[in-house]
């Protein structure tokens, strides 16, 4: 196994679901390197929140972005270096809140990046405020009488936006998480993995998830309508069962690969730039 450890001291709370995500992704990256992918061709990008510290704990190229901006940073990296595997880590408050529009457009254009969302349904780093996926009535620091909003179902929204790979895992199922991560990273196109990552300090949902989750089997992830029904089966506010596994997968051209077809004559490009500049004068 490739040693991806760093000297950074881990400051996550004991029992935090982030540990499963960290261990699983390290195993996946290690296996990819052993299979011949150079470590220099892996680029990790994080947002802001408890999840973001993950890049400090993995010895690989990484970029700490701004809150909600992990996706555009990753898209820019992928376009500049199309041969790399770009893997984003984000939180529910991070990418399902402030950064949601970026997710929608990344899914729409099917850019070949992987987004792993540590969806603990709470703002952990800022001590327990509600996020877009907190259930109705959630009581936290900013909502002592309970939230008055229904939560968003992010996978439903991102499937409708055109994503070509969607999956759901849990921080209580590392073997499955590892398999999903590897499939998502190897998928050619936009992939999103929603991980039900438990925040033991501000919103401990281990018991709830253990009662409701089940693994998909005999399921065809290429069936769009079936994926929609499966994703909508759990509406984030009920006692409905929660499906885990690859929910949707479709092969289609990725955004950055479409640029390879374009041959630009440098002289022609210069003339076009001059024309555009003249139009402003
Ligand atoms: Fe994990 Fe929650 Fe602690 Fe953050 S606050 S490290 S999400 S348990
Ligand atoms: Mg969160």
PDB file of C-alpha atoms and ligand atoms in Angstrom:
ATOM      1  CA  UNK A   1       0.000   0.000   0.000  1.00  0.00           C
ATOM      2  CA  UNK A   2       1.240   3.476  -0.902  1.00  0.00           C
ATOM      3  CA  UNK A   3       1.924   5.622   2.151  1.00  0.00           C
ATOM      4  CA  UNK A   4      -0.274   8.715   1.848  1.00  0.00           C
ATOM      5  CA  UNK A   5       0.009   9.803   5.481  1.00  0.00           C
ATOM      6  CA  UNK A   6       1.031  13.340   6.381  1.00  0.00           C
ATOM      7  CA  UNK A   7       2.491  14.851   9.540  1.00  0.00           C
ATOM      8  CA  UNK A   8      -0.614  17.028  10.139  1.00  0.00           C
ATOM      9  CA  UNK A   9      -2.350  16.397  13.442  1.00  0.00           C
ATOM     10  CA  UNK A  10      -5.937  15.242  12.939  1.00  0.00           C
ATOM     11  CA  UNK A  11      -8.353  17.577  14.756  1.00  0.00           C
ATOM     12  CA  UNK A  12     -11.694  15.953  13.886  1.00  0.00           C
ATOM     13  CA  UNK A  13     -13.838  14.895  16.872  1.00  0.00           C
ATOM     14  CA  UNK A  14     -13.415  11.232  17.865  1.00  0.00           C
ATOM     15  CA  UNK A  15     -16.153   9.197  16.141  1.00  0.00           C
ATOM     16  CA  UNK A  16     -16.663  11.726  13.305  1.00  0.00           C
ATOM     17  CA  UNK A  17     -17.824  10.175  10.032  1.00  0.00           C
ATOM     18  CA  UNK A  18     -15.051  12.016   8.205  1.00  0.00           C
ATOM     19  CA  UNK A  19     -12.592   9.320   9.301  1.00  0.00           C
ATOM     20  CA  UNK A  20     -14.346   6.699   7.129  1.00  0.00           C
ATOM     21  CA  UNK A  21     -14.212   9.001   4.116  1.00  0.00           C
ATOM     22  CA  UNK A  22     -10.517   9.674   4.719  1.00  0.00           C
ATOM     23  CA  UNK A  23      -9.609   5.996   5.081  1.00  0.00           C
ATOM     24  CA  UNK A  24     -11.714   4.958   2.076  1.00  0.00           C
ATOM     25  CA  UNK A  25     -10.309   7.581  -0.284  1.00  0.00           C
ATOM     26  CA  UNK A  26      -6.751   6.856   0.809  1.00  0.00           C
ATOM     27  CA  UNK A  27      -7.280   3.178  -0.030  1.00  0.00           C
ATOM     28  CA  UNK A  28      -8.703   4.133  -3.422  1.00  0.00           C
ATOM     29  CA  UNK A  29      -5.868   6.546  -4.243  1.00  0.00           C
ATOM     30  CA  UNK A  30      -3.331   3.987  -3.128  1.00  0.00           C
ATOM     31  CA  UNK A  31      -4.842   1.328  -5.392  1.00  0.00           C
ATOM     32  CA  UNK A  32      -4.935   3.765  -8.339  1.00  0.00           C
ATOM     33  CA  UNK A  33      -1.250   4.550  -7.861  1.00  0.00           C
ATOM     34  CA  UNK A  34      -0.428   0.838  -7.606  1.00  0.00           C
ATOM     35  CA  UNK A  35      -2.326   0.315 -10.865  1.00  0.00           C
ATOM     36  CA  UNK A  36      -0.070   2.861 -12.601  1.00  0.00           C
ATOM     37  CA  UNK A  37      -1.673   6.297 -12.168  1.00  0.00           C
ATOM     38  CA  UNK A  38       1.105   8.660 -11.106  1.00  0.00           C
ATOM     39  CA  UNK A  39       0.427  10.373  -7.792  1.00  0.00           C
ATOM     40  CA  UNK A  40       1.299  13.631  -9.563  1.00  0.00           C
ATOM     41  CA  UNK A  41      -1.793  13.095 -11.732  1.00  0.00           C
ATOM     42  CA  UNK A  42      -4.162  13.215  -8.764  1.00  0.00           C
ATOM     43  CA  UNK A  43      -5.336  16.626  -7.563  1.00  0.00           C
ATOM     44  CA  UNK A  44      -7.542  17.020  -4.499  1.00  0.00           C
ATOM     45  CA  UNK A  45      -9.624  20.166  -3.966  1.00  0.00           C
ATOM     46  CA  UNK A  46     -11.550  21.085  -0.831  1.00  0.00           C
ATOM     47  CA  UNK A  47     -14.038  23.733   0.211  1.00  0.00           C
ATOM     48  CA  UNK A  48     -14.351  25.200   3.699  1.00  0.00           C
ATOM     49  CA  UNK A  49     -15.666  23.306   6.720  1.00  0.00           C
ATOM     50  CA  UNK A  50     -14.688  20.306   8.843  1.00  0.00           C
ATOM     51  CA  UNK A  51     -14.509  18.184   5.679  1.00  0.00           C
ATOM     52  CA  UNK A  52     -11.893  20.472   4.144  1.00  0.00           C
ATOM     53  CA  UNK A  53      -9.184  19.368   6.541  1.00  0.00           C
ATOM     54  CA  UNK A  54      -9.107  16.060   4.650  1.00  0.00           C
ATOM     55  CA  UNK A  55      -6.598  17.494   2.180  1.00  0.00           C
ATOM     56  CA  UNK A  56      -4.187  18.105   5.066  1.00  0.00           C
ATOM     57  CA  UNK A  57      -4.308  14.416   5.911  1.00  0.00           C
ATOM     58  CA  UNK A  58      -3.495  13.006   2.459  1.00  0.00           C
ATOM     59  CA  UNK A  59      -0.054  13.287   0.954  1.00  0.00           C
ATOM     60  CA  UNK A  60      -1.104  14.321  -2.566  1.00  0.00           C
ATOM     61  CA  UNK A  61      -1.359  17.543  -4.575  1.00  0.00           C
ATOM     62  CA  UNK A  62      -4.203  19.601  -3.184  1.00  0.00           C
ATOM     63  CA  UNK A  63      -5.848  22.987  -3.259  1.00  0.00           C
ATOM     64  CA  UNK A  64      -7.880  24.529  -0.447  1.00  0.00           C
ATOM     65  CA  UNK A  65     -10.521  26.678  -2.133  1.00  0.00           C
ATOM     66  CA  UNK A  66     -13.117  29.131  -0.804  1.00  0.00           C
ATOM     67  CA  UNK A  67     -16.458  28.365   0.821  1.00  0.00           C
ATOM     68  CA  UNK A  68     -18.828  27.018  -1.820  1.00  0.00           C
ATOM     69  CA  UNK A  69     -16.215  27.376  -4.576  1.00  0.00           C
ATOM     70  CA  UNK A  70     -14.657  23.940  -4.645  1.00  0.00           C
ATOM     71  CA  UNK A  71     -16.349  23.054  -7.950  1.00  0.00           C
ATOM     72  CA  UNK A  72     -15.236  26.053 -10.067  1.00  0.00           C
ATOM     73  CA  UNK A  73     -11.693  25.692  -8.715  1.00  0.00           C
ATOM     74  CA  UNK A  74     -11.713  22.009  -9.674  1.00  0.00           C
ATOM     75  CA  UNK A  75     -13.195  22.768 -13.104  1.00  0.00           C
ATOM     76  CA  UNK A  76     -10.395  25.246 -13.825  1.00  0.00           C
ATOM     77  CA  UNK A  77      -7.785  22.697 -12.767  1.00  0.00           C
ATOM     78  CA  UNK A  78      -9.355  20.008 -14.958  1.00  0.00           C
ATOM     79  CA  UNK A  79      -9.492  22.276 -18.019  1.00  0.00           C
ATOM     80  CA  UNK A  80      -5.874  23.348 -17.531  1.00  0.00           C
ATOM     81  CA  UNK A  81      -4.681  19.778 -16.862  1.00  0.00           C
ATOM     82  CA  UNK A  82      -7.161  17.460 -18.628  1.00  0.00           C
ATOM     83  CA  UNK A  83      -5.013  14.391 -18.004  1.00  0.00           C
ATOM     84  CA  UNK A  84      -5.411  14.543 -14.226  1.00  0.00           C
ATOM     85  CA  UNK A  85      -7.951  12.999 -11.851  1.00  0.00           C
ATOM     86  CA  UNK A  86      -9.531  15.890  -9.975  1.00  0.00           C
ATOM     87  CA  UNK A  87     -11.354  14.924  -6.785  1.00  0.00           C
ATOM     88  CA  UNK A  88     -13.301  17.481  -4.756  1.00  0.00           C
ATOM     89  CA  UNK A  89     -14.355  17.259  -1.132  1.00  0.00           C
ATOM     90  CA  UNK A  90     -17.184  19.463  -0.021  1.00  0.00           C
ATOM     91  CA  UNK A  91     -19.773  19.832   2.736  1.00  0.00           C
ATOM     92  CA  UNK A  92     -23.550  20.089   2.569  1.00  0.00           C
ATOM     93  CA  UNK A  93     -23.411  23.689   3.783  1.00  0.00           C
ATOM     94  CA  UNK A  94     -20.568  24.286   1.345  1.00  0.00           C
ATOM     95  CA  UNK A  95     -21.818  22.855  -1.976  1.00  0.00           C
ATOM     96  CA  UNK A  96     -25.547  22.353  -1.366  1.00  0.00           C
ATOM     97  CA  UNK A  97     -25.819  25.900   0.037  1.00  0.00           C
ATOM     98  CA  UNK A  98     -23.573  28.641  -1.225  1.00  0.00           C
ATOM     99  CA  UNK A  99     -22.070  26.521  -4.015  1.00  0.00           C
ATOM    100  CA  UNK A 100     -25.206  24.843  -5.363  1.00  0.00           C
ATOM    101  CA  UNK A 101     -25.277  26.751  -8.638  1.00  0.00           C
ATOM    102  CA  UNK A 102     -21.740  25.584  -9.386  1.00  0.00           C
ATOM    103  CA  UNK A 103     -22.781  21.967  -8.886  1.00  0.00           C
ATOM    104  CA  UNK A 104     -25.731  22.405 -11.231  1.00  0.00           C
ATOM    105  CA  UNK A 105     -23.551  23.802 -14.007  1.00  0.00           C
ATOM    106  CA  UNK A 106     -20.769  21.242 -13.519  1.00  0.00           C
ATOM    107  CA  UNK A 107     -23.403  18.492 -13.857  1.00  0.00           C
ATOM    108  CA  UNK A 108     -24.966  20.213 -16.871  1.00  0.00           C
ATOM    109  CA  UNK A 109     -21.653  20.414 -18.747  1.00  0.00           C
ATOM    110  CA  UNK A 110     -20.536  16.942 -17.568  1.00  0.00           C
ATOM    111  CA  UNK A 111     -17.022  18.000 -16.694  1.00  0.00           C
ATOM    112  CA  UNK A 112     -14.864  15.058 -15.641  1.00  0.00           C
ATOM    113  CA  UNK A 113     -14.409  15.750 -11.927  1.00  0.00           C
ATOM    114  CA  UNK A 114     -15.561  13.823  -8.850  1.00  0.00           C
ATOM    115  CA  UNK A 115     -17.341  15.608  -6.024  1.00  0.00           C
ATOM    116  CA  UNK A 116     -17.562  13.839  -2.665  1.00  0.00           C
ATOM    117  CA  UNK A 117     -20.029  15.609  -0.377  1.00  0.00           C
ATOM    118  CA  UNK A 118     -19.640  15.066   3.372  1.00  0.00           C
ATOM    119  CA  UNK A 119     -23.360  15.497   3.961  1.00  0.00           C
ATOM    120  CA  UNK A 120     -23.795  15.608   7.728  1.00  0.00           C
ATOM    121  CA  UNK A 121     -26.855  17.861   7.417  1.00  0.00           C
ATOM    122  CA  UNK A 122     -25.397  20.478   9.748  1.00  0.00           C
ATOM    123  CA  UNK A 123     -22.687  23.174   9.789  1.00  0.00           C
ATOM    124  CA  UNK A 124     -20.155  21.366  11.991  1.00  0.00           C
ATOM    125  CA  UNK A 125     -17.209  23.756  11.927  1.00  0.00           C
ATOM    126  CA  UNK A 126     -19.364  26.726  12.944  1.00  0.00           C
ATOM    127  CA  UNK A 127     -21.018  24.662  15.718  1.00  0.00           C
ATOM    128  CA  UNK A 128     -24.395  23.368  14.641  1.00  0.00           C
ATOM    129  CA  UNK A 129     -26.399  25.701  12.401  1.00  0.00           C
ATOM    130  CA  UNK A 130     -28.911  24.214   9.940  1.00  0.00           C
ATOM    131  CA  UNK A 131     -27.957  23.538   6.316  1.00  0.00           C
ATOM    132  CA  UNK A 132     -29.985  22.939   3.112  1.00  0.00           C
ATOM    133  CA  UNK A 133     -30.283  19.232   4.004  1.00  0.00           C
ATOM    134  CA  UNK A 134     -31.249  19.577   7.697  1.00  0.00           C
ATOM    135  CA  UNK A 135     -34.718  18.146   8.261  1.00  0.00           C
ATOM    136  CA  UNK A 136     -37.763  20.292   8.972  1.00  0.00           C
ATOM    137  CA  UNK A 137     -37.787  21.158  12.663  1.00  0.00           C
ATOM    138  CA  UNK A 138     -34.027  20.689  13.160  1.00  0.00           C
ATOM    139  CA  UNK A 139     -32.988  22.493  16.350  1.00  0.00           C
ATOM    140  CA  UNK A 140     -29.524  24.039  16.276  1.00  0.00           C
ATOM    141  CA  UNK A 141     -27.638  27.175  17.271  1.00  0.00           C
ATOM    142  CA  UNK A 142     -29.393  29.369  14.702  1.00  0.00           C
ATOM    143  CA  UNK A 143     -32.798  27.658  14.974  1.00  0.00           C
ATOM    144  CA  UNK A 144     -33.519  26.973  18.676  1.00  0.00           C
ATOM    145  CA  UNK A 145     -37.260  26.530  17.901  1.00  0.00           C
ATOM    146  CA  UNK A 146     -36.622  24.307  14.879  1.00  0.00           C
ATOM    147  CA  UNK A 147     -36.218  25.079  11.172  1.00  0.00           C
ATOM    148  CA  UNK A 148     -39.303  26.084   9.227  1.00  0.00           C
ATOM    149  CA  UNK A 149     -37.933  24.976   5.849  1.00  0.00           C
ATOM    150  CA  UNK A 150     -38.144  21.662   4.066  1.00  0.00           C
ATOM    151  CA  UNK A 151     -34.756  20.225   3.112  1.00  0.00           C
ATOM    152  CA  UNK A 152     -33.563  19.985  -0.462  1.00  0.00           C
ATOM    153  CA  UNK A 153     -32.971  16.577  -2.060  1.00  0.00           C
ATOM    154  CA  UNK A 154     -29.600  17.298  -3.707  1.00  0.00           C
ATOM    155  CA  UNK A 155     -29.397  14.119  -5.783  1.00  0.00           C
ATOM    156  CA  UNK A 156     -32.804  14.816  -7.324  1.00  0.00           C
ATOM    157  CA  UNK A 157     -31.694  18.313  -8.298  1.00  0.00           C
ATOM    158  CA  UNK A 158     -28.338  17.195  -9.696  1.00  0.00           C
ATOM    159  CA  UNK A 159     -29.859  14.317 -11.653  1.00  0.00           C
ATOM    160  CA  UNK A 160     -32.258  16.798 -13.249  1.00  0.00           C
ATOM    161  CA  UNK A 161     -29.267  19.027 -14.049  1.00  0.00           C
ATOM    162  CA  UNK A 162     -27.683  16.360 -16.263  1.00  0.00           C
ATOM    163  CA  UNK A 163     -25.170  14.526 -14.038  1.00  0.00           C
ATOM    164  CA  UNK A 164     -23.824  11.325 -15.544  1.00  0.00           C
ATOM    165  CA  UNK A 165     -22.914   9.573 -12.263  1.00  0.00           C
ATOM    166  CA  UNK A 166     -24.691   9.793  -8.916  1.00  0.00           C
ATOM    167  CA  UNK A 167     -24.184   7.647  -5.840  1.00  0.00           C
ATOM    168  CA  UNK A 168     -24.953   7.636  -2.134  1.00  0.00           C
ATOM    169  CA  UNK A 169     -22.863   6.103   0.636  1.00  0.00           C
ATOM    170  CA  UNK A 170     -22.609   6.314   4.388  1.00  0.00           C
ATOM    171  CA  UNK A 171     -19.794   6.822   6.833  1.00  0.00           C
ATOM    172  CA  UNK A 172     -20.894   3.586   8.509  1.00  0.00           C
ATOM    173  CA  UNK A 173     -20.125   1.441   5.439  1.00  0.00           C
ATOM    174  CA  UNK A 174     -16.479   1.736   4.477  1.00  0.00           C
ATOM    175  CA  UNK A 175     -16.257  -1.242   2.116  1.00  0.00           C
ATOM    176  CA  UNK A 176     -19.120   0.119   0.021  1.00  0.00           C
ATOM    177  CA  UNK A 177     -17.780   3.651   0.257  1.00  0.00           C
ATOM    178  CA  UNK A 178     -14.436   2.512  -1.132  1.00  0.00           C
ATOM    179  CA  UNK A 179     -16.075   0.780  -4.111  1.00  0.00           C
ATOM    180  CA  UNK A 180     -18.307   3.766  -4.857  1.00  0.00           C
ATOM    181  CA  UNK A 181     -15.385   6.217  -4.658  1.00  0.00           C
ATOM    182  CA  UNK A 182     -13.323   4.145  -7.071  1.00  0.00           C
ATOM    183  CA  UNK A 183     -16.168   3.830  -9.564  1.00  0.00           C
ATOM    184  CA  UNK A 184     -16.871   7.572  -9.311  1.00  0.00           C
ATOM    185  CA  UNK A 185     -13.226   8.533  -9.847  1.00  0.00           C
ATOM    186  CA  UNK A 186     -12.923   6.184 -12.843  1.00  0.00           C
ATOM    187  CA  UNK A 187     -16.163   7.465 -14.407  1.00  0.00           C
ATOM    188  CA  UNK A 188     -15.485   9.696 -17.418  1.00  0.00           C
ATOM    189  CA  UNK A 189     -17.684  12.702 -16.704  1.00  0.00           C
ATOM    190  CA  UNK A 190     -19.203  14.485 -13.744  1.00  0.00           C
ATOM    191  CA  UNK A 191     -19.633  12.245 -10.709  1.00  0.00           C
ATOM    192  CA  UNK A 192     -21.185  13.140  -7.372  1.00  0.00           C
ATOM    193  CA  UNK A 193     -21.089  10.945  -4.279  1.00  0.00           C
ATOM    194  CA  UNK A 194     -23.384  12.064  -1.471  1.00  0.00           C
ATOM    195  CA  UNK A 195     -21.998  10.579   1.740  1.00  0.00           C
ATOM    196  CA  UNK A 196     -24.278  10.496   4.768  1.00  0.00           C
ATOM    197  CA  UNK A 197     -21.403  11.503   7.030  1.00  0.00           C
ATOM    198  CA  UNK A 198     -22.402  11.634  10.658  1.00  0.00           C
ATOM    199  CA  UNK A 199     -21.379  14.617  12.781  1.00  0.00           C
ATOM    200  CA  UNK A 200     -21.281  13.029  16.242  1.00  0.00           C
ATOM    201  CA  UNK A 201     -20.953  16.361  18.009  1.00  0.00           C
ATOM    202  CA  UNK A 202     -23.790  18.412  16.511  1.00  0.00           C
ATOM    203  CA  UNK A 203     -26.082  15.940  14.786  1.00  0.00           C
ATOM    204  CA  UNK A 204     -25.535  12.292  15.596  1.00  0.00           C
ATOM    205  CA  UNK A 205     -27.647  10.296  13.138  1.00  0.00           C
ATOM    206  CA  UNK A 206     -25.934   6.905  13.400  1.00  0.00           C
ATOM    207  CA  UNK A 207     -29.001   5.242  14.931  1.00  0.00           C
ATOM    208  CA  UNK A 208     -31.403   6.751  12.404  1.00  0.00           C
ATOM    209  CA  UNK A 209     -29.289   5.722   9.415  1.00  0.00           C
ATOM    210  CA  UNK A 210     -28.646   2.232  10.759  1.00  0.00           C
ATOM    211  CA  UNK A 211     -32.426   1.748  10.899  1.00  0.00           C
ATOM    212  CA  UNK A 212     -33.189   3.114   7.427  1.00  0.00           C
ATOM    213  CA  UNK A 213     -30.339   2.422   5.007  1.00  0.00           C
ATOM    214  CA  UNK A 214     -30.185  -0.505   2.599  1.00  0.00           C
ATOM    215  CA  UNK A 215     -27.863  -1.451  -0.253  1.00  0.00           C
ATOM    216  CA  UNK A 216     -29.170  -1.497  -3.815  1.00  0.00           C
ATOM    217  CA  UNK A 217     -29.154  -4.856  -5.531  1.00  0.00           C
ATOM    218  CA  UNK A 218     -30.603  -6.067  -8.843  1.00  0.00           C
ATOM    219  CA  UNK A 219     -30.816  -2.431  -9.864  1.00  0.00           C
ATOM    220  CA  UNK A 220     -30.028  -0.946 -13.282  1.00  0.00           C
ATOM    221  CA  UNK A 221     -28.286   2.433 -12.745  1.00  0.00           C
ATOM    222  CA  UNK A 222     -28.661   3.303 -16.438  1.00  0.00           C
ATOM    223  CA  UNK A 223     -32.408   3.695 -16.138  1.00  0.00           C
ATOM    224  CA  UNK A 224     -33.024   7.429 -15.670  1.00  0.00           C
ATOM    225  CA  UNK A 225     -36.646   7.135 -14.543  1.00  0.00           C
ATOM    226  CA  UNK A 226     -35.844   4.397 -12.078  1.00  0.00           C
ATOM    227  CA  UNK A 227     -32.982   6.501 -10.704  1.00  0.00           C
ATOM    228  CA  UNK A 228     -35.413   9.385 -10.200  1.00  0.00           C
ATOM    229  CA  UNK A 229     -37.872   7.206  -8.276  1.00  0.00           C
ATOM    230  CA  UNK A 230     -35.090   5.690  -6.182  1.00  0.00           C
ATOM    231  CA  UNK A 231     -33.663   9.095  -5.328  1.00  0.00           C
ATOM    232  CA  UNK A 232     -37.122  10.433  -4.454  1.00  0.00           C
ATOM    233  CA  UNK A 233     -37.944   7.386  -2.317  1.00  0.00           C
ATOM    234  CA  UNK A 234     -36.292   9.184   0.598  1.00  0.00           C
ATOM    235  CA  UNK A 235     -37.490  12.746   0.960  1.00  0.00           C
ATOM    236  CA  UNK A 236     -35.147  13.670   3.847  1.00  0.00           C
ATOM    237  CA  UNK A 237     -37.981  14.174   6.312  1.00  0.00           C
ATOM    238  CA  UNK A 238     -39.605  10.825   6.683  1.00  0.00           C
ATOM    239  CA  UNK A 239     -39.026   7.328   7.937  1.00  0.00           C
ATOM    240  CA  UNK A 240     -38.665   6.091   4.329  1.00  0.00           C
ATOM    241  CA  UNK A 241     -35.859   3.657   3.413  1.00  0.00           C
ATOM    242  CA  UNK A 242     -32.601   5.168   2.153  1.00  0.00           C
ATOM    243  CA  UNK A 243     -30.950   3.462  -0.833  1.00  0.00           C
ATOM    244  CA  UNK A 244     -27.162   3.259  -0.925  1.00  0.00           C
ATOM    245  CA  UNK A 245     -25.024   2.524  -3.978  1.00  0.00           C
ATOM    246  CA  UNK A 246     -24.646   3.814  -7.536  1.00  0.00           C
ATOM    247  CA  UNK A 247     -28.017   5.378  -8.339  1.00  0.00           C
ATOM    248  CA  UNK A 248     -27.333   6.626 -11.858  1.00  0.00           C
ATOM    249  CA  UNK A 249     -24.614   6.116 -14.437  1.00  0.00           C
ATOM    250  CA  UNK A 250     -24.501   7.120 -18.076  1.00  0.00           C
ATOM    251  CA  UNK A 251     -21.675   7.256 -20.637  1.00  0.00           C
ATOM    252  CA  UNK A 252     -21.549  10.558 -22.494  1.00  0.00           C
ATOM    253  CA  UNK A 253     -18.821  12.935 -23.792  1.00  0.00           C
ATOM    254  CA  UNK A 254     -17.215  14.977 -21.063  1.00  0.00           C
ATOM    255  CA  UNK A 255     -16.910  18.755 -21.257  1.00  0.00           C
ATOM    256  CA  UNK A 256     -13.125  19.039 -21.447  1.00  0.00           C
ATOM    257  CA  UNK A 257     -12.800  16.245 -24.027  1.00  0.00           C
ATOM    258  CA  UNK A 258     -14.885  18.270 -26.484  1.00  0.00           C
ATOM    259  CA  UNK A 259     -12.113  20.892 -26.635  1.00  0.00           C
ATOM    260  CA  UNK A 260      -9.615  18.394 -28.038  1.00  0.00           C
ATOM    261  CA  UNK A 261     -11.394  18.498 -31.393  1.00  0.00           C
ATOM    262  CA  UNK A 262     -10.781  22.240 -31.789  1.00  0.00           C
ATOM    263  CA  UNK A 263      -7.628  23.115 -33.744  1.00  0.00           C
ATOM    264  CA  UNK A 264      -6.742  26.761 -33.340  1.00  0.00           C
ATOM    265  CA  UNK A 265      -4.394  28.550 -35.731  1.00  0.00           C
ATOM    266  CA  UNK A 266      -2.341  30.929 -33.516  1.00  0.00           C
ATOM    267  CA  UNK A 267      -2.426  33.695 -36.186  1.00  0.00           C
ATOM    268  CA  UNK A 268      -6.167  33.330 -36.599  1.00  0.00           C
ATOM    269  CA  UNK A 269      -6.600  33.456 -32.818  1.00  0.00           C
ATOM    270  CA  UNK A 270      -4.532  36.664 -32.626  1.00  0.00           C
ATOM    271  CA  UNK A 271      -6.628  38.302 -35.360  1.00  0.00           C
ATOM    272  CA  UNK A 272      -9.841  37.304 -33.594  1.00  0.00           C
ATOM    273  CA  UNK A 273      -8.595  38.752 -30.296  1.00  0.00           C
ATOM    274  CA  UNK A 274      -7.684  42.012 -32.103  1.00  0.00           C
ATOM    275  CA  UNK A 275     -11.165  42.166 -33.643  1.00  0.00           C
ATOM    276  CA  UNK A 276     -12.801  41.706 -30.252  1.00  0.00           C
ATOM    277  CA  UNK A 277     -10.592  44.376 -28.685  1.00  0.00           C
ATOM    278  CA  UNK A 278     -11.369  46.808 -31.530  1.00  0.00           C
ATOM    279  CA  UNK A 279     -15.080  46.327 -30.967  1.00  0.00           C
ATOM    280  CA  UNK A 280     -14.635  47.826 -27.482  1.00  0.00           C
ATOM    281  CA  UNK A 281     -12.918  50.993 -28.726  1.00  0.00           C
TER     282      UNK A 281
HETATM  283 FE1  LIG B   1     -16.891  15.869  12.630  1.00  0.00          FE
HETATM  284 FE2  LIG B   1     -18.949  17.257  13.548  1.00  0.00          FE
HETATM  285 FE3  LIG B   1     -16.651  17.217  14.896  1.00  0.00          FE
HETATM  286 FE4  LIG B   1     -16.831  18.492  12.569  1.00  0.00          FE
HETATM  287  S1  LIG B   1     -17.931  19.025  14.456  1.00  0.00           S
HETATM  288  S2  LIG B   1     -15.161  17.152  13.210  1.00  0.00           S
HETATM  289  S3  LIG B   1     -18.228  17.192  11.418  1.00  0.00           S
HETATM  290  S4  LIG B   1     -18.015  15.473  14.520  1.00  0.00           S
HETATM  291 MG1  LIG B   2     -22.093  19.939   6.991  1.00  0.00          MG
END
